[in-house]
Amino acid sequence: MHLFKTRSADERAPNLVDYEAERATFSWAAERAELGGLPDGRGLNIAYAAVDRHADGPYADRIALRWLGRDGAREDLSYARLAEQSSRFANVLAALGVLPGERVFTLAGRIPELYVAALGTLKRQAIFSPLFAAFGPEPIRTRMALAGARVLVTTQRLYERKIVQIRDTLPSLDYVLLVGDDRRPTAVPGTLDLGWLMTAASPHWTIEATRPETPALLHFTSGTTGTPKGALHVHDAVVMHHVTGRLALDLHPDDVYWCTADPGWVTGTSYGIIAPLTNRVTMIVDEADLDVERWYDLLEREQVNVWYTAPTAIRMLAKAGLAPVRRHRFPHLRFLASVGEPLDREGVLWGVEAFGRPFHDNWWQTETGGIAIANFASMEVRPGSMGRALPGIDAAIVRRGAGGHVELIREPDVQGELALRPGWPSMFRRYWDAAERYSRCFADGWYLSGDLARRDADGYFWFVGRADDVIKSAGHLIGPFEVESALLAHRAVAEAAAIGKPDPVAGNLVKAFVSLKDGFVASPELERELLGFSRARLGPAVAPRELTILPALPRTRSGKIMRRLLRARELGLPDGDTSTLETGAPS
Ligand code: ATP
Ligand code: MG
């Protein structure tokens, strides 16, 4: 489908011009060589590739990070300044005796110190592990205890509210470095003032030789399907971040780029810190959370060129209707991308309606560390599809067979598990303290994603659902995404989720939950109308038999609908791990 695009004032030729040609000639070794490494052949380090190599050259004064404070404050950090600040942080760690390989955690909102700590930790070759600031004490404790956190960087407010009470249970946590309220100096017993340490530290740091396999990042998964896992990534991942930033997000040097994900999740680090900086863009960091008017204002005022967001956010914006977006103009916006959950056809097309260009969906996971499948800028967008495999990634649809064998499904349009051939640089190297769980992800030379999908004859992948969420009903395998997409096509529906509910005749029947767009009111008539609407689209075998309208659907703090929780509640079962459940509580 060729979608109408308005012309951007900052139009650029896409980085990926010819998909087939790029795929045929692509090599990770060539990309690694192109990115370059530490001077004098001392290996490759994420922080060097992201910041120092720009800071050491003619682009030192370009803005790397533009921070927008919640209350209107603004701060620009050039590449040179970010290099200097992160070097100071590396010196702070070294002075405290923090060794390469030890874990440095952050628990903070989106403040500049978080970005400096991430890069400085990588310079020290310690392992950076970000926590989402809205976590309660228990999810914070379990993650830091699991990984044996040595250092925590946090704010005074978060420390007093969430850490004081668990500190005694974390024997490995030797240092808590505090950013004061309103970023002012602090003096809290048992902690050190980060600002003071930074001022006292040297601005010079020479990154020691770093092997590509040196551990770099520890990211916890979203916990959508169960207890979150800690996925470990290495410095070589930067090659993937860089390539996907260029090819899948179409980043060009000097672009203004905004990734709305929080660094507490992998997207907010891979594409909210590393990929934008290696590609030498100006990245926007907004401290505030989603607010329709603020977001449109930001996109317009900051002249954002490339915007990377998520289906949840897109649906929230769409829920508010077109009137707010019509009050703004976005002549600089060139490329819109989405990740994290399936983006249905309506979501893609809403981009065209609201911004004059489609959202480009892409697929990846904490475990893949970077974008594996994408709708590339130069390609035809097929609304509802995740796109095609990244050049350099071998993706397939497979069936798990007996004895650990994996059978490739070669015919198009057949549903199976999405699998990737290991070997891309940002593949996780292990789950922290869960070797068995890690080995279960691999069979017969494939990484098995746990997601079900189809591939069409042109190599576009279509998401079906997570293997755990697929509904077996009267001999059919029903993907929740198909049911949800049908419901989302109704003008009243803002969000939708489908689950299987045990049924004596069908095995399972499909039950749907929806929330409504602004201006619509729940009623039994509307529920009936939605059931009829989806039956007309899906047919009786696939359409939901039951439907409930809820004020909102339960989701993880990273914005994913928790179908397992809807199912557990429907069936009166225990909730399971809810450490990442969005509760609406202030952080
Ligand atoms: P957990 O593994 O703890 O259950 P999670 O899988 O939600 O949590 P993430 O690694 O953050 O944790 O999310 C990756 C998953 O998100 C993918 O496996 C897939 O199910 C879903 N996802 C991401 N992008 C897309 C997309 N474009 N379309 C469909 N699903 C997507
Ligand atoms: Mg997962």
Coordinates of C-alpha atoms and ligand atoms in Angstrom, one line a residue:
M1 CA 0.0 0.0 0.0
H2 CA 1.5 3.3 -1.0
L3 CA 0.6 5.7 1.7
F4 CA 0.4 9.4 1.0
K5 CA 3.2 11.3 2.6
T6 CA 3.4 15.1 3.0
R7 CA 6.9 16.4 2.2
S8 CA 9.0 17.3 5.2
A9 CA 11.0 20.5 5.2
D10 CA 14.0 18.3 6.2
E11 CA 13.5 15.6 3.6
R12 CA 16.6 13.4 3.2
A13 CA 17.3 10.5 1.0
P14 CA 16.7 7.3 3.1
N15 CA 19.8 5.6 4.4
L16 CA 18.5 2.3 3.2
V17 CA 17.8 2.8 -0.5
D18 CA 17.6 -0.7 -1.9
Y19 CA 16.6 -3.4 0.6
E20 CA 17.6 -6.4 -1.5
A21 CA 21.0 -4.9 -2.5
E22 CA 21.7 -4.0 1.2
R23 CA 20.8 -7.5 2.3
A24 CA 23.0 -9.1 -0.3
T25 CA 26.1 -7.1 0.5
F26 CA 25.6 -6.6 4.3
S27 CA 28.3 -7.8 6.7
W28 CA 28.6 -7.2 10.4
A29 CA 32.4 -7.2 10.1
A30 CA 32.2 -4.4 7.6
E31 CA 29.8 -2.4 9.8
R32 CA 32.1 -2.9 12.8
A33 CA 35.0 -1.7 10.9
E34 CA 33.1 1.3 9.6
L35 CA 32.0 2.3 13.1
G36 CA 35.6 2.1 14.2
G37 CA 36.8 1.3 17.7
L38 CA 38.9 2.7 20.5
P39 CA 42.1 4.4 19.3
D40 CA 45.2 2.2 18.7
G41 CA 43.1 -0.9 18.2
R42 CA 42.1 -1.2 21.8
G43 CA 38.8 -2.8 21.0
L44 CA 35.4 -1.2 21.0
N45 CA 33.5 0.6 23.8
I46 CA 29.9 1.7 23.6
A47 CA 30.5 5.1 25.3
Y48 CA 33.4 5.8 23.0
A49 CA 31.4 5.1 19.9
A50 CA 28.5 7.1 21.2
V51 CA 30.2 10.2 22.6
D52 CA 34.0 10.5 22.7
R53 CA 34.7 9.9 19.0
H54 CA 32.4 12.8 18.2
A55 CA 33.7 14.9 21.1
D56 CA 37.2 14.5 19.9
G57 CA 36.5 15.9 16.4
P58 CA 34.8 18.7 14.6
Y59 CA 31.4 18.0 16.1
A60 CA 32.4 18.5 19.7
D61 CA 30.0 21.5 20.1
R62 CA 27.0 19.9 18.5
I63 CA 24.1 19.3 20.9
A64 CA 24.0 15.7 21.9
L65 CA 21.2 15.9 24.5
R66 CA 18.5 18.5 24.9
W67 CA 16.9 18.0 28.2
L68 CA 13.4 19.4 28.8
G69 CA 12.5 19.5 32.5
R70 CA 9.0 18.8 33.7
D71 CA 8.5 22.4 34.8
G72 CA 9.9 24.1 31.7
A73 CA 13.7 24.0 32.5
R74 CA 16.0 23.3 29.6
E75 CA 19.5 22.2 29.4
D76 CA 21.7 21.4 26.4
L77 CA 24.7 19.1 26.6
S78 CA 27.1 19.1 23.7
Y79 CA 29.0 16.0 22.7
A80 CA 32.1 17.6 24.4
R81 CA 30.2 18.2 27.6
L82 CA 28.7 14.7 27.7
A83 CA 32.1 13.2 27.1
E84 CA 33.6 15.3 29.9
Q85 CA 30.7 14.6 32.3
S86 CA 30.8 10.8 31.7
S87 CA 34.6 10.8 32.1
R88 CA 34.1 12.4 35.5
F89 CA 31.6 9.7 36.4
A90 CA 34.0 7.0 35.3
N91 CA 36.6 8.6 37.7
V92 CA 34.0 8.7 40.5
L93 CA 33.5 5.0 40.1
A94 CA 37.2 4.2 39.9
A95 CA 37.9 6.3 43.0
L96 CA 35.2 4.4 44.9
G97 CA 37.0 1.2 43.9
V98 CA 34.3 0.0 41.5
L99 CA 35.7 -2.6 39.2
P100 CA 35.0 -3.5 35.6
G101 CA 32.1 -6.0 35.5
E102 CA 30.5 -4.8 38.8
R103 CA 26.9 -3.6 38.5
V104 CA 25.9 0.1 38.6
F105 CA 22.2 0.6 38.9
T106 CA 20.2 3.8 38.3
L107 CA 16.8 4.6 39.7
A108 CA 15.8 8.0 38.5
G109 CA 13.4 9.9 36.2
R110 CA 14.7 11.2 32.9
I111 CA 17.3 13.6 34.3
P112 CA 20.7 14.4 32.7
E113 CA 22.5 12.6 35.5
L114 CA 21.0 9.3 34.4
Y115 CA 22.5 9.7 30.9
V116 CA 25.9 10.7 32.3
A117 CA 25.9 7.7 34.7
A118 CA 25.0 5.3 31.9
L119 CA 27.9 6.5 29.7
G120 CA 30.3 6.8 32.5
T121 CA 29.6 3.3 33.8
L122 CA 30.3 2.0 30.3
K123 CA 33.6 3.9 30.2
R124 CA 34.6 2.2 33.5
Q125 CA 33.5 -1.1 31.9
A126 CA 31.1 -1.7 34.8
I127 CA 27.7 -3.1 33.9
F128 CA 24.9 -0.5 33.6
S129 CA 21.4 -1.6 34.8
P130 CA 18.6 1.0 34.7
L131 CA 15.5 0.6 36.9
F132 CA 12.2 2.3 36.1
A133 CA 11.6 5.2 38.6
A134 CA 8.0 4.2 39.3
F135 CA 8.9 0.7 40.6
G136 CA 8.0 0.1 44.2
P137 CA 10.6 -1.0 46.8
E138 CA 10.1 -4.8 46.2
P139 CA 10.8 -4.9 42.4
I140 CA 13.8 -2.6 43.0
R141 CA 15.1 -4.9 45.8
T142 CA 14.7 -8.2 43.8
R143 CA 16.5 -6.8 40.8
M144 CA 19.4 -5.3 42.7
A145 CA 19.7 -8.4 44.9
L146 CA 19.7 -10.7 41.9
A147 CA 22.5 -8.9 40.1
G148 CA 24.4 -7.9 43.3
A149 CA 24.3 -4.2 42.7
R150 CA 27.4 -2.4 44.0
V151 CA 26.4 1.2 43.2
L152 CA 23.0 2.9 42.9
V153 CA 22.5 6.3 41.4
T154 CA 19.2 7.8 42.5
T155 CA 17.5 11.0 43.7
Q156 CA 17.1 12.0 47.3
R157 CA 13.3 11.8 47.0
L158 CA 13.4 8.2 45.5
Y159 CA 16.0 7.2 48.1
E160 CA 13.9 8.3 51.0
R161 CA 10.7 6.8 49.6
K162 CA 11.9 3.5 48.3
I163 CA 15.5 2.6 49.2
V164 CA 15.9 3.4 52.9
Q165 CA 13.5 0.6 53.9
I166 CA 15.3 -2.0 51.8
R167 CA 18.9 -0.9 52.1
D168 CA 19.7 -3.4 54.9
T169 CA 18.6 -6.3 52.7
L170 CA 21.2 -5.4 50.0
P171 CA 24.6 -6.3 51.5
S172 CA 26.4 -5.8 48.1
L173 CA 25.2 -2.2 47.8
D174 CA 28.2 -0.3 49.0
Y175 CA 27.5 3.1 47.5
V176 CA 24.4 5.2 46.9
L177 CA 25.1 8.3 44.9
L178 CA 22.4 10.9 45.3
V179 CA 21.1 13.7 43.1
G180 CA 19.5 16.2 45.4
D181 CA 15.9 17.4 45.0
D182 CA 15.8 19.9 42.2
R183 CA 19.3 18.7 41.5
R184 CA 20.7 20.6 44.5
P185 CA 23.4 19.3 46.8
T186 CA 22.3 16.8 49.5
A187 CA 23.6 15.4 52.8
V188 CA 21.8 12.2 53.6
P189 CA 23.4 9.7 56.0
G190 CA 24.7 6.6 54.2
T191 CA 24.8 8.3 50.8
L192 CA 27.2 10.4 48.8
D193 CA 26.3 13.6 47.0
L194 CA 26.9 12.9 43.3
G195 CA 27.3 16.6 42.4
W196 CA 30.1 17.0 44.8
L197 CA 31.8 13.8 43.7
M198 CA 31.5 15.0 40.0
T199 CA 33.0 18.4 40.8
A200 CA 35.9 16.8 42.6
A201 CA 36.6 14.2 39.9
S202 CA 39.0 14.7 37.0
P203 CA 37.4 15.4 33.6
H204 CA 39.9 13.2 31.9
W205 CA 39.5 9.4 31.6
T206 CA 41.2 7.1 29.2
I207 CA 38.9 4.2 28.3
E208 CA 40.9 1.0 28.8
A209 CA 41.0 -1.7 26.2
T210 CA 37.5 -3.1 25.9
R211 CA 36.8 -6.5 24.3
P212 CA 33.7 -6.8 22.1
E213 CA 32.5 -9.5 24.5
T214 CA 32.9 -7.3 27.7
P215 CA 29.6 -7.2 29.5
A216 CA 28.0 -3.8 29.3
L217 CA 24.2 -3.7 30.0
L218 CA 21.8 -5.6 32.1
H219 CA 18.2 -5.1 31.1
F220 CA 15.2 -6.6 32.8
T221 CA 12.3 -7.7 30.5
S222 CA 8.9 -6.2 30.9
G223 CA 7.3 -9.0 32.8
T224 CA 4.4 -9.2 30.4
T225 CA 4.3 -13.0 30.4
G226 CA 5.7 -13.8 33.9
T227 CA 8.6 -13.0 36.2
P228 CA 11.0 -10.5 34.5
K229 CA 14.4 -11.9 33.3
G230 CA 17.7 -10.0 33.4
A231 CA 19.2 -10.1 29.9
L232 CA 23.0 -9.3 29.7
H233 CA 24.4 -7.5 26.7
V234 CA 28.0 -6.8 25.7
H235 CA 29.9 -3.8 24.2
D236 CA 29.7 -5.3 20.7
A237 CA 25.9 -4.5 20.8
V238 CA 26.8 -1.0 19.8
V239 CA 27.4 -2.2 16.2
M240 CA 23.7 -3.3 16.1
H241 CA 22.5 -0.1 17.7
H242 CA 24.4 2.0 15.3
V243 CA 23.3 0.1 12.2
T244 CA 19.6 -0.1 13.2
G245 CA 19.6 3.6 14.1
R246 CA 20.8 4.3 10.6
L247 CA 18.8 1.8 8.6
A248 CA 15.6 1.2 10.7
L249 CA 15.1 4.6 12.2
D250 CA 16.7 6.4 9.3
L251 CA 18.8 8.7 11.6
H252 CA 21.0 11.2 9.8
P253 CA 23.7 13.2 11.6
D254 CA 22.2 16.4 13.1
D255 CA 18.7 15.1 13.0
V256 CA 16.5 16.1 16.0
Y257 CA 15.3 12.8 17.4
W258 CA 12.9 11.9 20.1
C259 CA 12.5 8.5 21.6
T260 CA 9.7 8.5 24.1
A261 CA 10.8 5.3 26.0
D262 CA 12.2 5.6 29.5
P263 CA 15.8 4.2 29.9
G264 CA 14.3 1.9 32.5
W265 CA 13.5 -0.3 29.6
V266 CA 15.7 -1.6 26.8
T267 CA 14.2 0.8 24.2
G268 CA 15.1 3.8 26.3
T269 CA 18.7 2.7 26.4
S270 CA 19.4 1.2 22.9
Y271 CA 17.4 3.9 21.2
G272 CA 17.1 6.5 23.9
I273 CA 20.9 6.8 24.5
I274 CA 23.2 4.7 22.4
A275 CA 21.9 4.6 18.7
P276 CA 21.1 8.3 18.6
L277 CA 24.5 9.3 19.9
T278 CA 26.5 6.9 17.7
N279 CA 24.5 8.4 14.7
R280 CA 25.4 11.9 16.0
V281 CA 21.9 13.3 16.3
T282 CA 20.5 15.8 18.8
M283 CA 18.3 13.7 21.1
I284 CA 15.4 15.1 23.0
V285 CA 14.9 13.9 26.6
D286 CA 11.6 14.9 28.1
E287 CA 11.3 14.5 31.8
A288 CA 7.6 14.6 31.8
D289 CA 5.2 11.8 31.1
L290 CA 2.7 11.6 28.2
D291 CA 0.5 14.6 27.9
V292 CA -1.2 15.1 24.6
E293 CA -0.8 18.9 24.4
R294 CA 2.8 18.8 25.7
W295 CA 3.8 16.2 23.2
Y296 CA 2.4 18.0 20.2
D297 CA 3.9 21.2 21.4
L298 CA 7.3 19.4 21.8
L299 CA 7.2 17.9 18.4
E300 CA 6.5 21.2 16.8
R301 CA 8.7 23.5 18.9
E302 CA 11.8 21.3 18.9
Q303 CA 11.4 20.6 15.2
V304 CA 11.7 16.9 15.7
N305 CA 12.7 15.0 12.5
V306 CA 12.5 11.4 13.7
W307 CA 10.1 10.2 16.4
Y308 CA 10.2 6.7 18.0
T309 CA 7.3 5.8 20.2
A310 CA 5.0 3.0 21.1
P311 CA 1.4 1.7 20.3
T312 CA 0.2 2.6 23.8
A313 CA 1.2 6.2 23.2
I314 CA -0.2 6.3 19.7
R315 CA -3.5 5.0 21.0
M316 CA -3.6 7.6 23.8
L317 CA -3.1 10.3 21.3
A318 CA -5.7 8.9 18.9
K319 CA -8.1 8.6 21.8
A320 CA -8.0 12.3 22.2
G321 CA -9.1 12.8 18.6
L322 CA -7.7 14.9 15.8
A323 CA -8.7 18.3 17.2
P324 CA -5.6 18.7 19.4
V325 CA -3.2 17.7 16.7
R326 CA -4.8 20.0 14.1
R327 CA -3.7 23.0 16.3
H328 CA 0.0 22.2 15.4
R329 CA 2.1 22.0 12.4
F330 CA 5.0 19.5 12.0
P331 CA 6.9 20.6 8.8
H332 CA 10.1 19.0 10.1
L333 CA 8.8 15.6 11.0
R334 CA 10.2 13.1 8.6
F335 CA 10.0 9.6 10.0
L336 CA 7.7 8.0 12.6
A337 CA 8.4 4.6 14.2
S338 CA 6.8 2.4 16.8
V339 CA 7.8 -0.6 18.9
G340 CA 6.8 -2.6 21.9
E341 CA 3.4 -4.1 21.0
P342 CA 1.6 -4.9 17.9
L343 CA 0.6 -1.8 16.0
D344 CA -2.6 -2.5 14.2
R345 CA -3.6 -1.1 10.8
E346 CA -5.6 1.8 12.3
G347 CA -2.6 2.9 14.4
V348 CA -0.3 3.0 11.3
L349 CA -3.0 5.0 9.3
W350 CA -3.6 7.3 12.2
G351 CA -0.1 8.6 11.6
V352 CA -1.1 9.5 8.1
E353 CA -4.2 11.3 9.3
A354 CA -2.5 13.2 12.0
F355 CA 1.0 13.8 10.7
G356 CA 0.8 13.1 7.0
R357 CA 3.0 10.1 7.3
P358 CA 2.6 6.5 8.5
F359 CA 4.0 5.0 11.7
H360 CA 6.7 2.5 10.8
D361 CA 6.3 -0.5 13.0
N362 CA 9.3 -2.5 14.1
W363 CA 9.8 -5.6 16.2
W364 CA 12.4 -6.6 18.7
Q365 CA 12.8 -7.8 22.3
T366 CA 15.0 -7.1 25.3
E367 CA 16.8 -10.3 24.3
T368 CA 17.6 -9.2 20.8
G369 CA 19.0 -5.9 22.1
G370 CA 18.1 -4.1 18.9
I371 CA 15.6 -3.8 16.1
A372 CA 15.4 -7.1 14.1
I373 CA 12.4 -6.5 11.9
A374 CA 11.3 -3.2 10.5
N375 CA 9.3 -1.2 8.0
F376 CA 12.2 0.7 6.4
A377 CA 11.9 4.3 5.2
S378 CA 12.3 3.4 1.5
M379 CA 9.9 0.4 1.6
E380 CA 6.3 0.2 1.0
V381 CA 4.6 0.2 4.4
R382 CA 2.1 -2.6 4.9
P383 CA -0.2 -1.4 7.7
G384 CA -0.4 -4.1 10.4
S385 CA 2.9 -5.8 9.5
M386 CA 6.1 -5.5 11.5
G387 CA 8.1 -5.2 8.3
R388 CA 11.0 -7.2 6.9
A389 CA 14.2 -8.6 8.6
L390 CA 17.1 -6.2 9.1
P391 CA 19.9 -6.8 6.6
G392 CA 22.2 -8.9 8.6
I393 CA 19.4 -10.7 10.4
D394 CA 18.2 -14.1 9.3
A395 CA 14.6 -14.4 10.5
A396 CA 12.3 -17.3 9.9
I397 CA 9.0 -18.9 10.9
V398 CA 9.5 -22.3 12.5
R399 CA 7.7 -25.1 14.2
R400 CA 9.2 -26.8 17.3
G401 CA 9.5 -30.5 16.7
A402 CA 10.3 -33.5 18.8
G403 CA 13.8 -33.9 20.4
G404 CA 14.7 -30.3 20.2
H405 CA 14.4 -30.2 16.4
V406 CA 13.2 -27.1 14.7
E407 CA 11.4 -27.3 11.4
L408 CA 11.5 -24.4 9.0
I409 CA 8.2 -23.3 7.6
R410 CA 9.0 -22.2 4.1
E411 CA 5.6 -21.7 2.6
P412 CA 4.3 -18.1 3.0
D413 CA 1.4 -17.1 5.3
V414 CA 1.7 -20.0 7.7
Q415 CA 1.7 -19.3 11.4
G416 CA 4.6 -20.4 13.5
E417 CA 7.2 -19.2 16.0
L418 CA 9.4 -16.3 15.0
A419 CA 13.0 -17.4 15.2
L420 CA 16.3 -15.7 14.5
R421 CA 19.7 -17.2 13.5
P422 CA 22.1 -16.3 16.3
G423 CA 25.1 -14.1 15.5
W424 CA 23.9 -10.5 15.5
P425 CA 26.0 -8.3 17.8
S426 CA 23.3 -7.3 20.4
M427 CA 22.0 -10.7 21.1
F428 CA 21.8 -11.3 24.9
R429 CA 24.6 -13.4 26.2
R430 CA 22.8 -14.9 29.1
Y431 CA 19.9 -14.4 31.6
W432 CA 21.4 -13.3 34.9
D433 CA 21.4 -16.4 37.2
A434 CA 19.0 -18.3 34.9
A435 CA 21.2 -20.5 32.7
E436 CA 18.5 -23.1 32.1
R437 CA 16.0 -20.5 31.0
Y438 CA 18.6 -19.1 28.6
S439 CA 19.3 -22.5 27.0
R440 CA 15.6 -23.1 26.5
C441 CA 15.6 -20.1 24.1
F442 CA 17.8 -22.0 21.6
A443 CA 17.3 -25.1 19.6
D444 CA 18.8 -26.5 16.4
G445 CA 20.8 -23.4 15.7
W446 CA 17.9 -20.9 16.2
Y447 CA 17.0 -18.4 18.8
L448 CA 13.3 -18.9 19.5
S449 CA 11.5 -15.7 20.3
G450 CA 8.3 -17.0 22.0
D451 CA 6.3 -14.8 19.6
L452 CA 4.1 -16.3 16.9
A453 CA 4.0 -14.7 13.4
R454 CA 3.5 -15.3 9.7
R455 CA 5.7 -14.3 6.8
D456 CA 4.1 -13.3 3.5
A457 CA 5.5 -14.1 0.1
D458 CA 7.4 -10.8 0.0
G459 CA 9.2 -11.4 3.4
Y460 CA 6.9 -9.1 5.5
F461 CA 6.3 -10.5 9.0
W462 CA 2.8 -10.3 10.6
F463 CA 2.5 -10.6 14.3
V464 CA 0.0 -13.2 15.6
G465 CA 0.5 -13.1 19.4
R466 CA 2.8 -14.3 22.0
A467 CA 2.9 -18.1 22.2
D468 CA 1.5 -17.9 25.7
D469 CA -1.4 -15.8 24.6
V470 CA -2.6 -17.8 21.6
I471 CA -6.2 -19.1 22.0
K472 CA -7.1 -22.6 21.1
S473 CA -10.8 -22.6 20.3
A474 CA -12.8 -25.4 18.6
G475 CA -9.7 -26.7 16.8
H476 CA -8.6 -23.2 15.7
L477 CA -5.5 -21.4 16.8
I478 CA -6.6 -17.8 17.3
G479 CA -4.0 -15.0 17.5
P480 CA -5.2 -12.3 19.9
F481 CA -3.8 -9.6 17.7
E482 CA -6.3 -10.5 14.9
V483 CA -9.2 -10.2 17.2
E484 CA -7.9 -7.0 18.8
S485 CA -7.2 -5.4 15.4
A486 CA -10.8 -6.0 14.4
L487 CA -12.1 -4.3 17.5
L488 CA -9.7 -1.4 17.2
A489 CA -11.2 -0.7 13.8
H490 CA -14.4 0.4 15.6
R491 CA -14.6 4.1 16.1
A492 CA -15.4 3.8 19.9
V493 CA -12.5 1.5 20.8
A494 CA -9.3 2.9 22.2
E495 CA -7.6 -0.4 23.4
A496 CA -8.5 -4.0 23.0
A497 CA -7.2 -7.3 24.5
A498 CA -8.4 -10.9 23.7
I499 CA -7.9 -13.9 26.0
G500 CA -9.0 -17.5 25.9
K501 CA -11.6 -18.5 28.5
P502 CA -12.2 -22.3 29.2
D503 CA -15.4 -23.6 27.7
P504 CA -16.7 -27.1 28.0
V505 CA -17.6 -27.3 24.3
A506 CA -15.0 -25.3 22.4
G507 CA -12.1 -25.9 24.8
N508 CA -11.7 -22.1 25.0
L509 CA -13.9 -19.3 23.8
V510 CA -12.6 -15.9 22.9
K511 CA -13.2 -13.1 25.4
A512 CA -12.4 -9.5 24.7
F513 CA -11.8 -6.5 26.9
V514 CA -11.9 -3.0 25.5
S515 CA -11.5 0.5 26.7
L516 CA -13.3 3.4 25.0
K517 CA -12.1 6.6 23.2
D518 CA -13.0 9.9 24.8
G519 CA -16.6 10.8 24.2
F520 CA -18.0 7.2 24.3
V521 CA -19.9 5.7 27.2
A522 CA -20.0 2.0 28.2
S523 CA -23.3 0.3 27.9
P524 CA -24.7 -3.2 27.3
E525 CA -25.9 -1.9 23.8
L526 CA -22.3 -0.8 22.9
E527 CA -21.0 -4.2 24.1
R528 CA -23.5 -5.9 21.8
E529 CA -22.6 -3.6 19.0
L530 CA -18.9 -4.4 19.4
L531 CA -19.6 -8.1 19.4
G532 CA -21.6 -7.8 16.2
F533 CA -19.0 -5.6 14.6
S534 CA -16.2 -8.0 15.3
R535 CA -18.3 -11.1 14.2
A536 CA -19.0 -9.4 10.9
R537 CA -15.3 -8.9 10.3
L538 CA -13.9 -12.1 11.8
G539 CA -16.6 -14.7 11.4
P540 CA -18.1 -16.7 14.2
A541 CA -15.1 -19.1 14.7
V542 CA -12.7 -16.3 15.6
A543 CA -14.9 -13.5 16.9
P544 CA -15.2 -13.0 20.6
R545 CA -18.1 -14.6 22.3
E546 CA -17.9 -12.3 25.3
L547 CA -16.9 -8.7 25.7
T548 CA -16.4 -6.4 28.7
I549 CA -15.8 -2.7 28.6
L550 CA -13.2 -1.5 31.2
P551 CA -12.1 2.0 32.1
A552 CA -8.6 1.0 31.1
L553 CA -6.7 -2.3 30.5
P554 CA -4.0 -3.5 32.8
R555 CA -0.6 -2.9 31.4
T556 CA 3.1 -3.1 32.3
R557 CA 4.9 0.1 33.1
S558 CA 6.5 -0.2 29.7
G559 CA 3.1 0.0 28.2
K560 CA 2.2 -3.5 27.3
I561 CA -1.2 -5.0 27.8
M562 CA -1.0 -7.8 30.4
R563 CA -3.3 -10.4 28.9
R564 CA -2.2 -13.0 31.5
L565 CA -3.6 -10.7 34.3
L566 CA -6.9 -10.3 32.5
R567 CA -7.1 -14.1 32.1
A568 CA -6.1 -14.7 35.7
R569 CA -8.7 -12.3 37.0
E570 CA -11.4 -13.6 34.7
L571 CA -10.7 -17.2 35.9
G572 CA -10.3 -16.2 39.6
L573 CA -6.6 -17.3 39.6
P574 CA -3.7 -15.6 41.4
D575 CA -2.3 -12.5 39.7
G576 CA 1.3 -13.9 39.5
D577 CA 4.2 -11.5 39.2
T578 CA 2.8 -7.9 39.2
S579 CA 6.1 -6.1 39.8
T580 CA 5.9 -4.2 36.5
L581 CA 2.1 -3.6 36.6
E582 CA 1.2 0.1 36.0
T583 CA -0.8 1.2 39.0
G584 CA -1.2 4.8 38.2
A585 CA 0.6 5.6 41.5
P586 CA 2.8 8.7 41.3
S587 CA 6.5 7.8 41.1
Ligands
ATP1 P1 8.6 -10.7 29.4 O1 9.6 -11.4 28.4 O2 9.1 -10.5 30.7 O3 7.3 -11.4 29.4 P2 8.2 -8.7 27.3 O4 8.4 -9.8 26.4 O5 7.0 -7.9 27.2 O6 8.3 -9.2 28.8 P3 10.2 -7.0 26.2 O7 11.4 -7.6 25.8 O8 10.2 -5.6 26.6 O9 9.5 -7.8 27.3 O10 9.2 -7.0 25.0 C1 9.4 -7.8 23.8 C2 8.1 -8.3 23.3 O11 7.2 -7.2 22.9 C3 8.2 -9.1 22.0 O12 8.5 -10.4 22.3 C4 6.7 -9.0 21.5 O13 5.9 -9.9 22.1 C5 6.4 -7.6 21.8 N1 6.6 -6.7 20.7 C6 7.6 -5.8 20.6 N2 7.5 -5.1 19.4 C7 6.5 -5.6 18.8 C8 5.8 -5.3 17.5 N3 6.3 -4.4 16.7 N4 4.7 -6.1 17.2 C9 4.3 -7.0 18.0 N5 4.8 -7.3 19.2 C10 5.9 -6.6 19.6
MG2 MG 9.7 -11.5 26.4

